[in-house]
Structure formats: C-alpha cells, structure tokens
Tab-separated table of C-alpha atoms and ligand atoms in Angstrom:
chain	number	residue	atom	x	y	z
A	146	MET	CA	-2.879	27.697	-23.545
A	147	ALA	CA	-3.440	27.668	-19.842
A	148	ALA	CA	-3.237	24.425	-17.979
A	149	PRO	CA	-6.522	23.244	-16.486
A	150	VAL	CA	-6.986	24.600	-13.002
A	151	THR	CA	-7.696	22.072	-10.321
A	152	PRO	CA	-8.274	22.751	-6.646
A	153	PRO	CA	-5.399	21.979	-4.300
A	154	ARG	CA	-5.466	18.512	-2.854
A	155	ARG	CA	-5.494	18.241	0.877
A	156	GLY	CA	-4.401	14.665	0.839
A	157	PRO	CA	-6.065	11.380	1.509
A	158	LEU	CA	-8.854	10.993	3.987
A	159	ASP	CA	-9.372	7.366	3.620
A	160	LEU	CA	-11.355	4.472	4.771
A	161	ALA	CA	-9.034	2.730	7.136
A	162	GLY	CA	-8.723	5.755	9.351
A	163	ARG	CA	-12.248	7.025	9.137
A	164	ALA	CA	-14.885	4.476	8.294
A	165	ALA	CA	-13.332	1.876	10.575
A	166	PHE	CA	-14.500	3.939	13.516
A	167	GLY	CA	-17.989	4.147	12.106
A	168	ALA	CA	-18.514	0.443	11.691
A	169	VAL	CA	-18.306	-1.228	15.059
A	170	ARG	CA	-18.348	-4.730	13.695
A	171	THR	CA	-15.494	-3.949	11.322
A	172	LEU	CA	-13.552	-2.289	14.102
A	173	THR	CA	-13.981	-5.246	16.401
A	174	ARG	CA	-12.845	-7.640	13.736
A	175	THR	CA	-9.872	-5.433	12.864
A	176	ALA	CA	-8.891	-5.078	16.495
A	177	THR	CA	-8.971	-8.830	16.962
A	178	ALA	CA	-6.907	-9.357	13.838
A	179	ALA	CA	-4.427	-6.710	14.954
A	180	ALA	CA	-4.032	-8.407	18.319
A	181	ALA	CA	-3.417	-11.778	16.657
A	182	ASP	CA	-0.974	-10.191	14.237
A	183	LEU	CA	0.880	-8.483	17.049
A	184	THR	CA	1.260	-11.755	18.903
A	185	SER	CA	2.794	-13.570	15.954
A	186	GLY	CA	4.842	-10.492	15.065
A	187	VAL	CA	6.388	-10.439	18.510
A	188	ALA	CA	7.042	-14.169	18.256
A	189	ARG	CA	8.767	-13.622	14.947
A	190	LEU	CA	10.907	-10.822	16.353
A	191	GLY	CA	11.979	-13.230	19.104
A	192	GLU	CA	12.887	-15.752	16.456
A	193	ALA	CA	15.035	-13.179	14.650
A	194	ALA	CA	16.865	-12.429	17.894
A	195	ALA	CA	17.550	-16.142	18.425
A	196	ASP	CA	18.939	-16.317	14.921
A	197	LEU	CA	21.379	-13.547	15.726
A	198	VAL	CA	22.556	-15.357	18.864
A	199	GLY	CA	22.967	-18.536	16.859
A	200	GLY	CA	25.123	-16.777	14.316
A	201	GLU	CA	22.487	-16.953	11.607
A	202	ARG	CA	20.871	-13.971	10.051
A	203	THR	CA	17.332	-13.587	8.808
A	204	GLY	CA	17.029	-11.625	5.595
A	205	PRO	CA	14.354	-8.997	5.141
A	206	ALA	CA	10.752	-10.037	4.749
A	207	THR	CA	9.190	-9.417	1.344
A	208	LEU	CA	6.108	-7.531	0.276
A	209	ARG	CA	5.172	-8.111	-3.335
A	210	VAL	CA	3.613	-5.144	-5.091
A	211	ARG	CA	2.052	-4.962	-8.513
A	212	VAL	CA	1.039	-1.747	-10.272
A	213	LEU	CA	-1.811	-1.438	-12.763
A	214	ILE	CA	-1.943	1.799	-14.734
A	215	LEU	CA	-5.337	2.500	-16.282
A	216	SER	CA	-5.885	4.200	-19.640
A	217	ASP	CA	-8.526	6.870	-20.165
A	218	GLU	CA	-11.591	6.706	-22.407
A	219	GLY	CA	-9.386	7.608	-25.391
A	220	GLY	CA	-6.877	4.863	-24.624
A	221	THR	CA	-4.157	7.161	-23.260
A	222	ALA	CA	-2.302	5.758	-20.252
A	223	LEU	CA	-2.748	7.887	-17.128
A	224	THR	CA	0.956	7.733	-16.235
A	225	THR	CA	4.097	5.764	-17.047
A	226	PRO	CA	5.966	3.013	-15.208
A	227	ALA	CA	8.964	5.374	-14.972
A	228	ALA	CA	6.852	8.028	-13.248
A	229	VAL	CA	5.580	5.554	-10.640
A	230	GLN	CA	9.051	4.153	-9.908
A	231	PRO	CA	10.156	6.854	-7.396
A	232	SER	CA	7.083	6.112	-5.245
A	233	LEU	CA	7.894	2.379	-5.388
A	234	ASP	CA	11.503	3.143	-4.445
A	235	ARG	CA	10.227	5.255	-1.581
A	236	ALA	CA	8.014	2.396	-0.391
A	237	ASP	CA	11.022	0.070	-0.379
A	238	GLU	CA	13.137	2.613	1.480
A	239	VAL	CA	10.483	3.261	4.136
A	240	LEU	CA	9.534	-0.373	4.723
A	241	ARG	CA	13.143	-1.569	4.873
A	242	GLU	CA	13.380	0.460	8.079
A	243	VAL	CA	11.096	-2.181	9.615
A	244	GLY	CA	12.725	-5.128	7.849
A	245	ILE	CA	10.506	-5.440	4.786
A	246	ARG	CA	11.684	-5.102	1.216
A	247	VAL	CA	9.303	-4.251	-1.597
A	248	ARG	CA	9.527	-6.521	-4.604
A	249	VAL	CA	7.705	-5.106	-7.598
A	250	THR	CA	6.312	-8.068	-9.530
A	251	ALA	CA	4.991	-6.030	-12.465
A	252	VAL	CA	4.047	-2.557	-13.580
A	253	ASP	CA	1.350	-3.140	-16.174
A	254	THR	CA	-0.522	-0.646	-18.302
A	255	ILE	CA	-4.079	-1.663	-19.148
A	256	THR	CA	-4.462	-0.387	-22.703
A	257	GLU	CA	-8.175	-1.169	-22.819
A	258	PRO	CA	-9.960	2.146	-22.163
A	259	ALA	CA	-11.357	2.087	-18.639
A	260	PRO	CA	-14.946	3.164	-17.972
A	261	THR	CA	-15.275	6.597	-16.366
A	262	PRO	CA	-16.400	5.271	-12.944
A	263	ALA	CA	-13.210	3.182	-12.798
A	264	LEU	CA	-11.078	6.180	-13.808
A	265	ASP	CA	-12.740	8.569	-11.350
A	266	PRO	CA	-13.782	6.356	-8.446
A	267	ARG	CA	-15.562	7.323	-5.292
A	268	ALA	CA	-13.617	7.133	-2.059
A	269	ASN	CA	-13.700	5.477	1.313
A	270	ARG	CA	-17.069	4.135	2.401
A	271	ALA	CA	-18.540	4.820	-1.021
A	272	LEU	CA	-15.750	2.805	-2.622
A	273	LEU	CA	-16.383	-0.021	-0.180
A	274	LEU	CA	-20.064	0.093	-1.098
A	275	ASP	CA	-19.173	0.101	-4.796
A	276	ASP	CA	-16.984	-2.920	-4.205
A	277	VAL	CA	-19.767	-4.787	-2.396
A	278	LEU	CA	-22.211	-3.893	-5.186
A	279	GLY	CA	-19.878	-5.158	-7.878
A	280	ARG	CA	-19.130	-1.720	-9.326
A	281	THR	CA	-15.405	-2.328	-9.168
A	282	GLU	CA	-15.738	-5.070	-11.780
A	283	PHE	CA	-13.216	-3.431	-14.131
A	284	TYR	CA	-10.560	-3.550	-11.402
A	285	ARG	CA	-11.427	-7.088	-10.454
A	286	ARG	CA	-11.227	-8.315	-14.020
A	287	HIS	CA	-7.704	-6.970	-14.372
A	288	LEU	CA	-6.701	-8.102	-10.902
A	289	ALA	CA	-7.593	-11.689	-11.691
A	290	VAL	CA	-4.730	-14.131	-11.257
A	291	PRO	CA	-4.530	-17.702	-12.551
A	292	ALA	CA	-5.940	-20.203	-10.052
A	293	LYS	CA	-2.555	-21.855	-9.534
A	294	GLU	CA	-1.105	-18.528	-8.432
A	295	ILE	CA	-3.756	-17.786	-5.816
A	296	THR	CA	-2.131	-17.642	-2.425
A	297	LEU	CA	-3.146	-16.192	0.881
A	298	VAL	CA	0.252	-15.672	2.443
A	299	GLY	CA	2.520	-13.492	0.359
A	300	ALA	CA	-0.211	-12.460	-2.055
A	301	PRO	CA	0.792	-9.224	-3.765
A	302	VAL	CA	-0.937	-5.927	-3.105
A	303	THR	CA	-1.907	-4.194	-6.332
A	304	VAL	CA	-1.750	-0.418	-6.701
A	305	ILE	CA	-4.281	0.740	-9.294
A	306	VAL	CA	-3.449	4.135	-10.785
A	307	VAL	CA	-6.703	5.972	-11.457
A	308	ARG	CA	-7.343	9.473	-12.846
A	309	ASP	CA	-9.127	11.315	-10.087
A	310	ILE	CA	-10.612	10.115	-6.814
A	311	ALA	CA	-13.688	12.004	-5.663
A	312	GLY	CA	-13.227	14.869	-3.194
A	313	PHE	CA	-9.854	15.731	-1.694
A	314	THR	CA	-8.779	12.113	-1.527
A	315	THR	CA	-5.666	11.199	-3.500
A	316	GLY	CA	-5.270	7.596	-2.425
A	317	CYS	CA	-7.636	5.072	-0.941
A	318	SER	CA	-7.457	1.631	0.613
A	319	LEU	CA	-10.159	-0.696	1.830
A	320	GLY	CA	-7.739	-1.867	4.510
A	321	ILE	CA	-7.505	-5.607	4.944
A	322	ASN	CA	-10.761	-6.025	3.026
A	323	ALA	CA	-9.018	-5.849	-0.349
A	324	ASP	CA	-5.711	-6.830	-1.923
A	325	TRP	CA	-5.688	-3.615	-3.931
A	326	VAL	CA	-5.451	0.112	-3.290
A	327	ILE	CA	-6.007	3.070	-5.579
A	328	ALA	CA	-3.826	6.128	-6.124
A	329	GLN	CA	-4.526	8.967	-8.513
A	330	ALA	CA	-2.175	9.734	-11.376
A	331	PRO	CA	-1.183	13.347	-10.459
A	332	LEU	CA	0.621	11.935	-7.399
A	333	PHE	CA	3.249	10.623	-9.804
A	334	ASP	CA	3.540	13.751	-11.981
A	335	ALA	CA	6.849	15.379	-11.009
A	336	GLY	CA	5.865	18.369	-13.150
A	337	ARG	CA	3.051	19.178	-10.715
A	338	PRO	CA	4.592	20.109	-7.359
A	339	ASP	CA	1.109	20.852	-5.965
A	340	ALA	CA	0.155	17.211	-6.519
A	341	TYR	CA	3.354	15.142	-6.555
A	342	ASP	CA	3.621	13.057	-3.385
A	343	GLU	CA	5.734	9.920	-3.009
A	344	THR	CA	4.301	9.114	0.432
A	345	VAL	CA	0.783	8.230	-0.674
A	346	LEU	CA	1.546	4.889	-2.348
A	347	VAL	CA	3.350	3.496	0.690
A	348	HIS	CA	0.743	5.037	3.052
A	349	GLU	CA	-1.979	3.107	1.230
A	350	LEU	CA	0.116	-0.065	1.317
A	351	GLY	CA	0.288	0.490	5.077
A	352	HIS	CA	-3.518	0.477	5.270
A	353	ALA	CA	-3.723	-2.632	3.079
A	354	LEU	CA	-1.416	-4.260	5.638
A	355	ASN	CA	-3.700	-3.300	8.529
A	356	LEU	CA	-2.129	-0.064	9.801
A	357	PRO	CA	-4.528	2.563	11.139
A	358	HIS	CA	-3.838	6.294	11.086
A	359	HIS	CA	-1.307	7.890	13.431
A	360	ARG	CA	-1.499	11.446	14.794
A	361	ASP	CA	2.185	12.338	14.390
A	362	VAL	CA	2.698	14.341	11.186
A	363	GLN	CA	6.141	12.771	10.838
A	364	ASN	CA	4.586	9.319	10.782
A	365	LEU	CA	3.867	7.543	7.514
A	366	MET	CA	0.318	6.919	8.664
A	367	PHE	CA	-0.556	10.573	9.360
A	368	PRO	CA	-3.937	11.000	7.620
A	369	SER	CA	-3.195	13.926	5.326
A	370	SER	CA	-0.328	15.102	3.184
A	371	SER	CA	-0.312	18.365	1.260
A	372	PRO	CA	2.401	18.852	-1.320
A	373	PRO	CA	4.559	20.709	-1.812
A	374	ASP	CA	4.927	22.232	1.684
A	375	ARG	CA	3.187	19.904	4.110
A	376	VAL	CA	4.015	16.404	2.992
A	377	ARG	CA	3.710	13.815	5.762
A	378	GLY	CA	6.820	12.112	7.119
A	379	SER	CA	7.718	8.471	6.695
A	380	ASP	CA	8.494	7.344	10.254
A	381	LEU	CA	7.197	4.001	11.493
A	382	ARG	CA	7.076	2.998	15.159
A	383	PRO	CA	8.285	-0.453	16.223
A	384	TRP	CA	4.715	-1.622	16.893
A	385	GLN	CA	3.739	-0.562	13.395
A	386	GLY	CA	6.656	-2.595	12.065
A	387	ALA	CA	5.413	-5.608	14.051
A	388	VAL	CA	1.910	-5.253	12.596
A	389	LEU	CA	3.342	-5.037	9.076
A	390	GLN	CA	5.693	-7.992	9.585
A	391	ALA	CA	2.833	-10.178	10.785
A	392	ASN	CA	0.498	-9.371	7.911
A	393	ARG	CA	-0.411	-12.185	5.545
A	394	HIS	CA	0.878	-10.224	2.538
A	395	VAL	CA	4.393	-10.201	3.977
A	396	LEU	CA	6.577	-13.231	3.347
A	397	PRO	CA	8.930	-13.835	6.278
A	398	GLY	CA	12.639	-13.469	5.609
A	399	VAL	CA	14.606	-16.624	4.972
A	400	ARG	CA	17.517	-17.626	7.130
A	401	GLU	CA	20.832	-16.892	5.553
A	402	SER	CA	23.237	-19.616	6.611
A	403	GLY	CA	26.988	-19.266	6.379
A	404	VAL	CA	26.950	-15.934	8.162
A	405	GLY	CA	28.609	-15.467	11.529
A	406	PRO	CA	30.902	-17.568	13.690
A	407	SER	CA	28.603	-20.546	14.296
A	408	ALA	CA	28.489	-21.326	10.593
A	409	SER	CA	32.245	-21.893	10.481
A	410	ARG	CA	31.900	-24.719	13.007
A	411	HIS	CA	30.151	-26.792	10.393
A	412	GLU	CA	32.943	-26.531	7.860
A	413	GLU	CA	35.655	-29.226	7.424
B	272	LIG	ZN1	-4.840	6.990	5.271
C-alpha cells in the first residue's frame, strides 16, 4: 500500500519573524525588551570575564525544556520520546556554543486523545488569535504546573508535538508571549527524509527566548529550512548569544569554586 502523499514542506514561516513586523505595538515592546536584555546580557558577560580573572569559573547557564507529545483522536501517540531525543540533543549542542545547556525536565506523552484543532493547529498570527480567544485550552490544561512551581526566571519552555500545522509551517512560536512552542511530528520521523529536521525545535526555542529571524542561511534563525537538501545551519552570533543568556527562561550559571590558582590560596 502506498504511503500517503503529502506536499513538501518549505519550513517554518512563523510569527516571531513575520507578524512582529505587522504589529507595531508588539514590535516596540519587543525592541524595548531586547534592549533591556542586551544590557543585562552584556553585564553578565562582564561578570563572567571577572570570574576568569579571579580564578573562578562560571558554569553554563541552563534552559529547562519540557516536551509534551500529543495523541491523536484514536489515542495513538504522534511520536516517541526516543524520536524527539536527537532534536533535544541538537538543541543542547547548538546552545552550548553560547554557554547555555539544555536540561530536559520531562518528555511526557498525553494519552488523552487531543481534539483535532489541537492536533492540527493554525500558525502564526492565527495561532496567536486562537490563544487570545482561548482555543488553545487543551495545551494550557496540560501545560498547567502546580502553583508552588510557578516561577518567572528559569521557567521551562514546553515543546508541544502536534500532528500537522496549517500551511507550510512545521514549527511555530508566539515569541516571548508564550512559554510553549509547537512542532509537528514528521520533523522527528527519521524515516521521512523529506520532513526530518533537527533544527526546527531549537529554532523555535530561539524565538521563545526572544530571537528574531536572521538572513544568513547558516544561522539558526534563518526563517526556512527544507529537508533533506536545504536545511538551515545552526550558527549563532555573539549578540544572539547575549539575547539568549539574558532571557528570563535562562538560569545563569553558578560559580564553580576550587578551580584555578586563586582557589588554592584559600587552602590550609
Ligand atoms: Zn522562525
């Protein structure tokens, strides 16, 4: 029996890079936030340098990531934790280049059948509208965390694995407006080279952490990615690293004492 034919995906065209330019108020707010983030990011980089001079070392910052895999109307999970793992590993590898490690707090499969609109969501501005109108209730219910665990700084970003996002979009983020992003299941299917793309998960995390698109195809934030031949790169510029480091989702690295010559002075 022939496999179902689906049109080739041209990669994500998502909110943070597109709608942000359409909504002036949002853009202004984002620009202000980015400026504030940059300032504290630069300050933090200065602090890291001082640590090096002082013989202390600051460990990598931490981004906590949770994955929620939805199940279809028949109760079949859309993918497996093992299939998502290479994209999580890729996120860790890419973000470590700018001093951030990815700590996966959980990869959960929601066995309750999801409603079709949650499985096949709209994208970009339509998704934002759906969120405002309360149509993302199924996500929100499963994103709920106990009150004692609610934090602003260091709050995890949740990747929701859905079945099929409308149009040519394969992943979507509401930018800093939401602590969750969506990615469609075929991205994680290694048996489908026309769809498999490890860059999308970390690209969407980038948007959730306030990164806009970048025009260099070798950059992680290049808007589109077309497997198998034209997959975007995973480069990040220093300024992008500073924006990421300063984001509220990223827990600063802790100082590791006992490293370097100055530490030995305190022994005896
Ligand atoms: Zn994007």
